[in-house]
């Protein structure tokens, strides 16, 4: 009888230990799964693409969660203006995107939800070790990122003013922006040539062997935003042609910017991402 009770006790204890070990393994598995960053946006590049690129360049696994998006149509199948995003609307009603005021994109990182694309990009860059080696490096990187944003804002002031459809007024405004001299006595904001020359001059000095890096001797967020400005911002054929002409003008100094953008473009990680990323409407 004593032997039977002892045996039964050993079996019960062993079973409890096995259950505890199994639960622990399951908990670790769930924790590991949840530690993988998740980028949530529409099935488009838009304001999430830079964060995706950062994870790719940093060789970090991430979940690329995309909501379907399509142009709205009327009963006859003709464009009705706006987008159809039913699955996103369902999730929005659940309060999933409150951190970004019900908008996309959002990033889930280390169990924390982060909104605002610029905040996402900085968080992803820190996660990937791409915010410099020191606090000073990070401050310089932030400065460059903001300078690039100023160039983009200048461009968007044209595209937003005249809207999506092409028009003679929009074409003229773009041409003026790209061709305005880098050195001018005219009042008001400068055009592409002046902004790019100043952006190039704003970069910290670097030895010849490191000119492909904006800060330090490795890829940082500053490099990625410069690449995005030169390689991804201007998408229409006419815009690309005007940009390339402006970049090669004698008065435009952009050698360092070009070296940085070309370096990012030709990294194996970026080349692979550009090859496999889904085609999208924007």
PDB file of C-alpha atoms in Angstrom:
ATOM      1  CA  UNK A   1       0.000   0.000   0.000  1.00  0.00           C
ATOM      2  CA  UNK A   2       2.847   2.400   0.907  1.00  0.00           C
ATOM      3  CA  UNK A   3       4.631   1.556  -2.344  1.00  0.00           C
ATOM      4  CA  UNK A   4       1.434   2.210  -4.327  1.00  0.00           C
ATOM      5  CA  UNK A   5       0.880   5.591  -2.662  1.00  0.00           C
ATOM      6  CA  UNK A   6       4.512   6.552  -3.262  1.00  0.00           C
ATOM      7  CA  UNK A   7       4.251   5.546  -6.892  1.00  0.00           C
ATOM      8  CA  UNK A   8       1.024   7.491  -7.327  1.00  0.00           C
ATOM      9  CA  UNK A   9       2.641  10.532  -5.666  1.00  0.00           C
ATOM     10  CA  UNK A  10       5.596  10.360  -8.033  1.00  0.00           C
ATOM     11  CA  UNK A  11       3.270  10.129 -11.039  1.00  0.00           C
ATOM     12  CA  UNK A  12       1.214  13.134  -9.893  1.00  0.00           C
ATOM     13  CA  UNK A  13       4.296  15.257  -9.196  1.00  0.00           C
ATOM     14  CA  UNK A  14       5.849  14.277 -12.527  1.00  0.00           C
ATOM     15  CA  UNK A  15       2.651  15.176 -14.326  1.00  0.00           C
ATOM     16  CA  UNK A  16       2.499  18.570 -12.602  1.00  0.00           C
ATOM     17  CA  UNK A  17       6.136  19.268 -13.457  1.00  0.00           C
ATOM     18  CA  UNK A  18       5.532  18.279 -17.073  1.00  0.00           C
ATOM     19  CA  UNK A  19       2.503  20.574 -17.267  1.00  0.00           C
ATOM     20  CA  UNK A  20       4.460  23.416 -15.726  1.00  0.00           C
ATOM     21  CA  UNK A  21       7.367  22.866 -18.154  1.00  0.00           C
ATOM     22  CA  UNK A  22       4.978  22.677 -21.123  1.00  0.00           C
ATOM     23  CA  UNK A  23       3.210  25.852 -20.014  1.00  0.00           C
ATOM     24  CA  UNK A  24       6.562  27.563 -19.675  1.00  0.00           C
ATOM     25  CA  UNK A  25       7.605  26.548 -23.173  1.00  0.00           C
ATOM     26  CA  UNK A  26       4.273  27.727 -24.556  1.00  0.00           C
ATOM     27  CA  UNK A  27       4.616  31.043 -22.721  1.00  0.00           C
ATOM     28  CA  UNK A  28       8.123  31.501 -24.095  1.00  0.00           C
ATOM     29  CA  UNK A  29       6.877  30.684 -27.591  1.00  0.00           C
ATOM     30  CA  UNK A  30       4.077  33.244 -27.327  1.00  0.00           C
ATOM     31  CA  UNK A  31       6.498  35.833 -25.967  1.00  0.00           C
ATOM     32  CA  UNK A  32       8.932  35.130 -28.801  1.00  0.00           C
ATOM     33  CA  UNK A  33       6.152  35.425 -31.360  1.00  0.00           C
ATOM     34  CA  UNK A  34       4.878  38.658 -29.865  1.00  0.00           C
ATOM     35  CA  UNK A  35       8.393  40.128 -29.859  1.00  0.00           C
ATOM     36  CA  UNK A  36       8.445  40.198 -33.664  1.00  0.00           C
ATOM     37  CA  UNK A  37       7.598  43.765 -34.741  1.00  0.00           C
ATOM     38  CA  UNK A  38       4.388  44.244 -36.745  1.00  0.00           C
ATOM     39  CA  UNK A  39       3.898  47.049 -39.263  1.00  0.00           C
ATOM     40  CA  UNK A  40       0.199  47.634 -40.007  1.00  0.00           C
ATOM     41  CA  UNK A  41      -0.867  49.728 -42.977  1.00  0.00           C
ATOM     42  CA  UNK A  42      -2.863  49.459 -46.167  1.00  0.00           C
ATOM     43  CA  UNK A  43      -1.683  47.378 -49.113  1.00  0.00           C
ATOM     44  CA  UNK A  44       0.449  50.298 -50.241  1.00  0.00           C
ATOM     45  CA  UNK A  45       3.860  51.828 -49.640  1.00  0.00           C
ATOM     46  CA  UNK A  46       2.856  55.297 -48.479  1.00  0.00           C
ATOM     47  CA  UNK A  47       3.779  56.257 -44.937  1.00  0.00           C
ATOM     48  CA  UNK A  48       4.756  52.734 -43.839  1.00  0.00           C
ATOM     49  CA  UNK A  49       7.359  51.948 -46.478  1.00  0.00           C
ATOM     50  CA  UNK A  50      10.286  53.637 -44.788  1.00  0.00           C
ATOM     51  CA  UNK A  51       9.725  51.603 -41.616  1.00  0.00           C
ATOM     52  CA  UNK A  52       9.583  48.399 -43.678  1.00  0.00           C
ATOM     53  CA  UNK A  53      12.844  49.365 -45.397  1.00  0.00           C
ATOM     54  CA  UNK A  54      14.537  50.019 -42.054  1.00  0.00           C
ATOM     55  CA  UNK A  55      13.690  46.535 -40.781  1.00  0.00           C
ATOM     56  CA  UNK A  56      14.951  45.041 -44.042  1.00  0.00           C
ATOM     57  CA  UNK A  57      18.214  46.976 -43.937  1.00  0.00           C
ATOM     58  CA  UNK A  58      18.636  46.021 -40.280  1.00  0.00           C
ATOM     59  CA  UNK A  59      18.075  42.327 -41.113  1.00  0.00           C
ATOM     60  CA  UNK A  60      15.251  42.186 -38.568  1.00  0.00           C
ATOM     61  CA  UNK A  61      12.228  39.939 -38.977  1.00  0.00           C
ATOM     62  CA  UNK A  62       8.886  41.759 -38.977  1.00  0.00           C
ATOM     63  CA  UNK A  63       5.237  41.116 -39.806  1.00  0.00           C
ATOM     64  CA  UNK A  64       4.034  43.151 -42.780  1.00  0.00           C
ATOM     65  CA  UNK A  65       0.290  43.397 -42.102  1.00  0.00           C
ATOM     66  CA  UNK A  66      -1.601  45.030 -44.983  1.00  0.00           C
ATOM     67  CA  UNK A  67      -5.295  45.901 -45.187  1.00  0.00           C
ATOM     68  CA  UNK A  68      -6.862  45.611 -48.652  1.00  0.00           C
ATOM     69  CA  UNK A  69      -7.534  48.939 -50.345  1.00  0.00           C
ATOM     70  CA  UNK A  70      -9.389  49.728 -53.561  1.00  0.00           C
ATOM     71  CA  UNK A  71     -10.884  52.721 -55.318  1.00  0.00           C
ATOM     72  CA  UNK A  72     -14.560  53.276 -54.548  1.00  0.00           C
ATOM     73  CA  UNK A  73     -16.937  52.754 -57.465  1.00  0.00           C
ATOM     74  CA  UNK A  74     -20.607  53.489 -58.095  1.00  0.00           C
ATOM     75  CA  UNK A  75     -23.278  50.986 -59.126  1.00  0.00           C
ATOM     76  CA  UNK A  76     -21.995  51.104 -62.691  1.00  0.00           C
ATOM     77  CA  UNK A  77     -18.437  50.368 -61.661  1.00  0.00           C
ATOM     78  CA  UNK A  78     -17.220  53.895 -62.343  1.00  0.00           C
ATOM     79  CA  UNK A  79     -14.832  55.717 -59.972  1.00  0.00           C
ATOM     80  CA  UNK A  80     -16.762  57.396 -57.159  1.00  0.00           C
ATOM     81  CA  UNK A  81     -13.862  59.058 -55.354  1.00  0.00           C
ATOM     82  CA  UNK A  82     -12.070  57.851 -52.257  1.00  0.00           C
ATOM     83  CA  UNK A  83     -10.994  54.382 -51.173  1.00  0.00           C
ATOM     84  CA  UNK A  84     -12.730  51.204 -50.023  1.00  0.00           C
ATOM     85  CA  UNK A  85     -11.082  49.903 -46.823  1.00  0.00           C
ATOM     86  CA  UNK A  86     -13.689  47.701 -45.156  1.00  0.00           C
ATOM     87  CA  UNK A  87     -11.367  45.490 -43.088  1.00  0.00           C
ATOM     88  CA  UNK A  88      -9.564  48.519 -41.701  1.00  0.00           C
ATOM     89  CA  UNK A  89     -12.896  50.131 -40.746  1.00  0.00           C
ATOM     90  CA  UNK A  90     -13.863  47.009 -38.789  1.00  0.00           C
ATOM     91  CA  UNK A  91     -10.636  47.082 -36.794  1.00  0.00           C
ATOM     92  CA  UNK A  92     -10.895  50.827 -36.249  1.00  0.00           C
ATOM     93  CA  UNK A  93     -14.290  50.384 -34.573  1.00  0.00           C
ATOM     94  CA  UNK A  94     -12.610  48.027 -32.096  1.00  0.00           C
ATOM     95  CA  UNK A  95     -10.243  50.805 -31.027  1.00  0.00           C
ATOM     96  CA  UNK A  96      -7.206  49.027 -32.443  1.00  0.00           C
ATOM     97  CA  UNK A  97      -5.589  52.206 -33.773  1.00  0.00           C
ATOM     98  CA  UNK A  98      -6.340  54.700 -30.997  1.00  0.00           C
ATOM     99  CA  UNK A  99      -2.614  55.295 -30.503  1.00  0.00           C
ATOM    100  CA  UNK A 100      -2.545  56.999 -33.914  1.00  0.00           C
ATOM    101  CA  UNK A 101      -5.959  58.654 -33.540  1.00  0.00           C
ATOM    102  CA  UNK A 102      -7.656  55.882 -35.570  1.00  0.00           C
ATOM    103  CA  UNK A 103      -5.242  56.291 -38.473  1.00  0.00           C
ATOM    104  CA  UNK A 104      -2.594  54.127 -40.107  1.00  0.00           C
ATOM    105  CA  UNK A 105       0.225  53.206 -40.062  1.00  0.00           C
ATOM    106  CA  UNK A 106       0.956  51.767 -36.627  1.00  0.00           C
ATOM    107  CA  UNK A 107       3.875  49.732 -35.337  1.00  0.00           C
ATOM    108  CA  UNK A 108       3.735  47.113 -32.600  1.00  0.00           C
ATOM    109  CA  UNK A 109       7.201  46.854 -31.068  1.00  0.00           C
ATOM    110  CA  UNK A 110       8.087  44.949 -27.902  1.00  0.00           C
ATOM    111  CA  UNK A 111       4.417  44.797 -26.967  1.00  0.00           C
ATOM    112  CA  UNK A 112       3.903  48.543 -27.398  1.00  0.00           C
ATOM    113  CA  UNK A 113       1.735  50.178 -30.059  1.00  0.00           C
ATOM    114  CA  UNK A 114       3.325  53.201 -31.745  1.00  0.00           C
ATOM    115  CA  UNK A 115       1.625  55.641 -34.104  1.00  0.00           C
ATOM    116  CA  UNK A 116       2.882  58.465 -36.339  1.00  0.00           C
ATOM    117  CA  UNK A 117       5.131  57.354 -39.189  1.00  0.00           C
ATOM    118  CA  UNK A 118       8.104  59.494 -38.089  1.00  0.00           C
ATOM    119  CA  UNK A 119       7.977  58.034 -34.565  1.00  0.00           C
ATOM    120  CA  UNK A 120       7.733  54.546 -36.074  1.00  0.00           C
ATOM    121  CA  UNK A 121      10.788  55.140 -38.231  1.00  0.00           C
ATOM    122  CA  UNK A 122      12.865  56.338 -35.283  1.00  0.00           C
ATOM    123  CA  UNK A 123      11.714  53.429 -33.107  1.00  0.00           C
ATOM    124  CA  UNK A 124      12.518  50.920 -35.863  1.00  0.00           C
ATOM    125  CA  UNK A 125      15.926  52.540 -36.414  1.00  0.00           C
ATOM    126  CA  UNK A 126      16.777  52.290 -32.698  1.00  0.00           C
ATOM    127  CA  UNK A 127      15.611  48.666 -32.683  1.00  0.00           C
ATOM    128  CA  UNK A 128      17.933  47.965 -35.625  1.00  0.00           C
ATOM    129  CA  UNK A 129      20.903  49.870 -34.176  1.00  0.00           C
ATOM    130  CA  UNK A 130      20.658  52.621 -36.784  1.00  0.00           C
ATOM    131  CA  UNK A 131      20.548  55.745 -34.588  1.00  0.00           C
ATOM    132  CA  UNK A 132      24.291  56.204 -34.158  1.00  0.00           C
ATOM    133  CA  UNK A 133      26.769  55.228 -31.484  1.00  0.00           C
ATOM    134  CA  UNK A 134      26.272  58.208 -29.151  1.00  0.00           C
ATOM    135  CA  UNK A 135      23.622  60.686 -28.047  1.00  0.00           C
ATOM    136  CA  UNK A 136      25.339  63.284 -30.206  1.00  0.00           C
ATOM    137  CA  UNK A 137      25.149  60.991 -33.222  1.00  0.00           C
ATOM    138  CA  UNK A 138      21.426  60.571 -32.608  1.00  0.00           C
ATOM    139  CA  UNK A 139      20.924  64.330 -32.425  1.00  0.00           C
ATOM    140  CA  UNK A 140      22.787  64.833 -35.725  1.00  0.00           C
ATOM    141  CA  UNK A 141      20.740  62.053 -37.346  1.00  0.00           C
ATOM    142  CA  UNK A 142      17.528  63.697 -36.119  1.00  0.00           C
ATOM    143  CA  UNK A 143      18.722  67.007 -37.579  1.00  0.00           C
ATOM    144  CA  UNK A 144      19.321  65.439 -41.005  1.00  0.00           C
ATOM    145  CA  UNK A 145      15.953  63.680 -40.906  1.00  0.00           C
ATOM    146  CA  UNK A 146      14.227  67.001 -40.227  1.00  0.00           C
ATOM    147  CA  UNK A 147      16.183  68.724 -43.009  1.00  0.00           C
ATOM    148  CA  UNK A 148      15.026  66.048 -45.443  1.00  0.00           C
ATOM    149  CA  UNK A 149      11.471  66.546 -44.223  1.00  0.00           C
ATOM    150  CA  UNK A 150      11.765  70.244 -45.078  1.00  0.00           C
ATOM    151  CA  UNK A 151      12.648  69.348 -48.671  1.00  0.00           C
ATOM    152  CA  UNK A 152       9.702  66.958 -48.880  1.00  0.00           C
ATOM    153  CA  UNK A 153       7.350  69.530 -47.361  1.00  0.00           C
ATOM    154  CA  UNK A 154       8.406  72.020 -50.028  1.00  0.00           C
ATOM    155  CA  UNK A 155       7.565  69.468 -52.714  1.00  0.00           C
ATOM    156  CA  UNK A 156       4.264  68.541 -51.084  1.00  0.00           C
ATOM    157  CA  UNK A 157       3.246  72.191 -50.978  1.00  0.00           C
ATOM    158  CA  UNK A 158       2.955  71.889 -54.764  1.00  0.00           C
ATOM    159  CA  UNK A 159       1.392  68.446 -55.019  1.00  0.00           C
ATOM    160  CA  UNK A 160      -1.193  69.165 -52.317  1.00  0.00           C
ATOM    161  CA  UNK A 161      -2.047  72.607 -53.669  1.00  0.00           C
ATOM    162  CA  UNK A 162      -2.900  71.356 -57.147  1.00  0.00           C
ATOM    163  CA  UNK A 163      -4.252  67.929 -56.225  1.00  0.00           C
ATOM    164  CA  UNK A 164      -3.848  64.547 -57.840  1.00  0.00           C
ATOM    165  CA  UNK A 165      -5.077  65.156 -61.427  1.00  0.00           C
ATOM    166  CA  UNK A 166      -2.510  66.655 -63.839  1.00  0.00           C
ATOM    167  CA  UNK A 167      -3.024  70.265 -64.909  1.00  0.00           C
ATOM    168  CA  UNK A 168      -1.018  72.946 -66.745  1.00  0.00           C
ATOM    169  CA  UNK A 169      -0.796  74.972 -63.523  1.00  0.00           C
ATOM    170  CA  UNK A 170       0.605  72.010 -61.601  1.00  0.00           C
ATOM    171  CA  UNK A 171       3.150  71.258 -64.339  1.00  0.00           C
ATOM    172  CA  UNK A 172       4.318  74.886 -64.388  1.00  0.00           C
ATOM    173  CA  UNK A 173       4.663  74.975 -60.599  1.00  0.00           C
ATOM    174  CA  UNK A 174       6.751  71.789 -60.606  1.00  0.00           C
ATOM    175  CA  UNK A 175       8.970  73.092 -63.399  1.00  0.00           C
ATOM    176  CA  UNK A 176       9.564  76.346 -61.533  1.00  0.00           C
ATOM    177  CA  UNK A 177      10.473  74.432 -58.347  1.00  0.00           C
ATOM    178  CA  UNK A 178      12.985  72.202 -60.116  1.00  0.00           C
ATOM    179  CA  UNK A 179      14.588  74.942 -62.236  1.00  0.00           C
ATOM    180  CA  UNK A 180      14.787  77.831 -59.737  1.00  0.00           C
ATOM    181  CA  UNK A 181      18.503  78.692 -59.367  1.00  0.00           C
ATOM    182  CA  UNK A 182      20.382  77.441 -56.343  1.00  0.00           C
ATOM    183  CA  UNK A 183      21.636  80.968 -55.691  1.00  0.00           C
ATOM    184  CA  UNK A 184      18.935  83.590 -56.021  1.00  0.00           C
ATOM    185  CA  UNK A 185      18.124  87.000 -54.598  1.00  0.00           C
ATOM    186  CA  UNK A 186      14.403  86.422 -55.022  1.00  0.00           C
ATOM    187  CA  UNK A 187      12.402  86.473 -51.771  1.00  0.00           C
ATOM    188  CA  UNK A 188      10.594  83.389 -50.569  1.00  0.00           C
ATOM    189  CA  UNK A 189      11.572  79.740 -50.243  1.00  0.00           C
ATOM    190  CA  UNK A 190      14.123  78.242 -52.593  1.00  0.00           C
ATOM    191  CA  UNK A 191      13.506  75.462 -55.052  1.00  0.00           C
ATOM    192  CA  UNK A 192      14.924  71.960 -55.412  1.00  0.00           C
ATOM    193  CA  UNK A 193      18.450  73.033 -56.408  1.00  0.00           C
ATOM    194  CA  UNK A 194      18.888  75.371 -53.460  1.00  0.00           C
ATOM    195  CA  UNK A 195      17.372  72.961 -50.961  1.00  0.00           C
ATOM    196  CA  UNK A 196      19.491  70.020 -52.128  1.00  0.00           C
ATOM    197  CA  UNK A 197      22.698  72.077 -52.145  1.00  0.00           C
ATOM    198  CA  UNK A 198      22.004  73.185 -48.577  1.00  0.00           C
ATOM    199  CA  UNK A 199      21.064  69.658 -47.508  1.00  0.00           C
ATOM    200  CA  UNK A 200      24.337  68.344 -48.951  1.00  0.00           C
ATOM    201  CA  UNK A 201      26.282  71.040 -47.090  1.00  0.00           C
ATOM    202  CA  UNK A 202      24.465  70.253 -43.818  1.00  0.00           C
ATOM    203  CA  UNK A 203      26.000  66.774 -43.574  1.00  0.00           C
ATOM    204  CA  UNK A 204      28.885  66.345 -41.123  1.00  0.00           C
ATOM    205  CA  UNK A 205      32.340  66.054 -42.637  1.00  0.00           C
ATOM    206  CA  UNK A 206      33.524  62.560 -43.424  1.00  0.00           C
ATOM    207  CA  UNK A 207      36.779  60.925 -44.602  1.00  0.00           C
ATOM    208  CA  UNK A 208      36.766  59.912 -48.289  1.00  0.00           C
ATOM    209  CA  UNK A 209      36.335  56.229 -47.471  1.00  0.00           C
ATOM    210  CA  UNK A 210      33.096  56.942 -45.543  1.00  0.00           C
ATOM    211  CA  UNK A 211      31.280  59.420 -47.790  1.00  0.00           C
ATOM    212  CA  UNK A 212      28.529  56.834 -48.341  1.00  0.00           C
ATOM    213  CA  UNK A 213      27.457  57.295 -44.698  1.00  0.00           C
ATOM    214  CA  UNK A 214      25.797  60.475 -43.446  1.00  0.00           C
ATOM    215  CA  UNK A 215      26.848  59.920 -39.825  1.00  0.00           C
ATOM    216  CA  UNK A 216      29.640  57.649 -38.628  1.00  0.00           C
ATOM    217  CA  UNK A 217      30.739  54.560 -40.512  1.00  0.00           C
ATOM    218  CA  UNK A 218      27.547  52.518 -40.777  1.00  0.00           C
ATOM    219  CA  UNK A 219      24.013  52.867 -42.103  1.00  0.00           C
ATOM    220  CA  UNK A 220      21.742  55.078 -40.029  1.00  0.00           C
ATOM    221  CA  UNK A 221      18.252  56.495 -40.350  1.00  0.00           C
ATOM    222  CA  UNK A 222      19.801  59.590 -41.957  1.00  0.00           C
ATOM    223  CA  UNK A 223      21.026  57.477 -44.882  1.00  0.00           C
ATOM    224  CA  UNK A 224      17.639  55.832 -45.305  1.00  0.00           C
ATOM    225  CA  UNK A 225      15.690  59.102 -45.479  1.00  0.00           C
ATOM    226  CA  UNK A 226      18.178  60.534 -47.992  1.00  0.00           C
ATOM    227  CA  UNK A 227      17.756  57.417 -50.126  1.00  0.00           C
ATOM    228  CA  UNK A 228      13.982  57.736 -49.862  1.00  0.00           C
ATOM    229  CA  UNK A 229      14.105  61.389 -50.921  1.00  0.00           C
ATOM    230  CA  UNK A 230      16.164  60.730 -54.044  1.00  0.00           C
ATOM    231  CA  UNK A 231      14.867  57.310 -55.059  1.00  0.00           C
ATOM    232  CA  UNK A 232      11.238  57.121 -53.920  1.00  0.00           C
ATOM    233  CA  UNK A 233       9.755  60.613 -53.589  1.00  0.00           C
ATOM    234  CA  UNK A 234       9.535  61.605 -57.248  1.00  0.00           C
ATOM    235  CA  UNK A 235       7.623  58.922 -59.126  1.00  0.00           C
ATOM    236  CA  UNK A 236       6.172  60.502 -62.273  1.00  0.00           C
ATOM    237  CA  UNK A 237       8.440  60.200 -65.354  1.00  0.00           C
ATOM    238  CA  UNK A 238       8.408  63.959 -65.975  1.00  0.00           C
ATOM    239  CA  UNK A 239       9.245  64.662 -62.334  1.00  0.00           C
ATOM    240  CA  UNK A 240      12.137  62.188 -62.403  1.00  0.00           C
ATOM    241  CA  UNK A 241      13.491  63.769 -65.594  1.00  0.00           C
ATOM    242  CA  UNK A 242      13.361  67.279 -64.088  1.00  0.00           C
ATOM    243  CA  UNK A 243      14.982  66.036 -60.879  1.00  0.00           C
ATOM    244  CA  UNK A 244      17.831  64.353 -62.749  1.00  0.00           C
ATOM    245  CA  UNK A 245      18.437  67.488 -64.809  1.00  0.00           C
ATOM    246  CA  UNK A 246      18.509  69.629 -61.673  1.00  0.00           C
ATOM    247  CA  UNK A 247      20.842  67.190 -59.905  1.00  0.00           C
ATOM    248  CA  UNK A 248      23.424  67.433 -62.693  1.00  0.00           C
ATOM    249  CA  UNK A 249      23.317  71.231 -63.001  1.00  0.00           C
ATOM    250  CA  UNK A 250      26.685  72.886 -62.373  1.00  0.00           C
ATOM    251  CA  UNK A 251      25.260  75.027 -59.578  1.00  0.00           C
ATOM    252  CA  UNK A 252      23.830  72.052 -57.668  1.00  0.00           C
ATOM    253  CA  UNK A 253      26.179  70.353 -55.159  1.00  0.00           C
ATOM    254  CA  UNK A 254      24.822  66.934 -54.267  1.00  0.00           C
ATOM    255  CA  UNK A 255      27.804  64.572 -54.510  1.00  0.00           C
ATOM    256  CA  UNK A 256      27.535  63.286 -50.945  1.00  0.00           C
ATOM    257  CA  UNK A 257      23.759  62.809 -51.151  1.00  0.00           C
ATOM    258  CA  UNK A 258      24.127  60.795 -54.346  1.00  0.00           C
ATOM    259  CA  UNK A 259      26.823  58.589 -52.796  1.00  0.00           C
ATOM    260  CA  UNK A 260      24.607  57.871 -49.782  1.00  0.00           C
ATOM    261  CA  UNK A 261      21.474  57.117 -51.824  1.00  0.00           C
ATOM    262  CA  UNK A 262      23.358  54.885 -54.258  1.00  0.00           C
ATOM    263  CA  UNK A 263      24.949  52.970 -51.387  1.00  0.00           C
ATOM    264  CA  UNK A 264      21.562  52.200 -49.811  1.00  0.00           C
ATOM    265  CA  UNK A 265      20.075  51.316 -53.204  1.00  0.00           C
ATOM    266  CA  UNK A 266      22.833  48.783 -53.857  1.00  0.00           C
ATOM    267  CA  UNK A 267      22.906  46.981 -50.508  1.00  0.00           C
ATOM    268  CA  UNK A 268      21.867  43.329 -50.886  1.00  0.00           C
ATOM    269  CA  UNK A 269      19.010  43.787 -48.392  1.00  0.00           C
ATOM    270  CA  UNK A 270      17.506  46.748 -50.252  1.00  0.00           C
ATOM    271  CA  UNK A 271      17.977  45.163 -53.670  1.00  0.00           C
ATOM    272  CA  UNK A 272      16.116  42.076 -52.457  1.00  0.00           C
ATOM    273  CA  UNK A 273      13.296  44.137 -50.891  1.00  0.00           C
ATOM    274  CA  UNK A 274      12.810  46.216 -54.030  1.00  0.00           C
ATOM    275  CA  UNK A 275      12.563  42.976 -55.967  1.00  0.00           C
ATOM    276  CA  UNK A 276       9.977  41.227 -53.765  1.00  0.00           C
ATOM    277  CA  UNK A 277       7.860  44.030 -52.279  1.00  0.00           C
ATOM    278  CA  UNK A 278       4.265  44.043 -53.553  1.00  0.00           C
ATOM    279  CA  UNK A 279       3.185  46.413 -56.289  1.00  0.00           C
ATOM    280  CA  UNK A 280       0.657  48.940 -55.013  1.00  0.00           C
ATOM    281  CA  UNK A 281      -1.336  51.980 -56.083  1.00  0.00           C
ATOM    282  CA  UNK A 282       0.781  54.374 -54.013  1.00  0.00           C
TER     283      UNK A 282
END
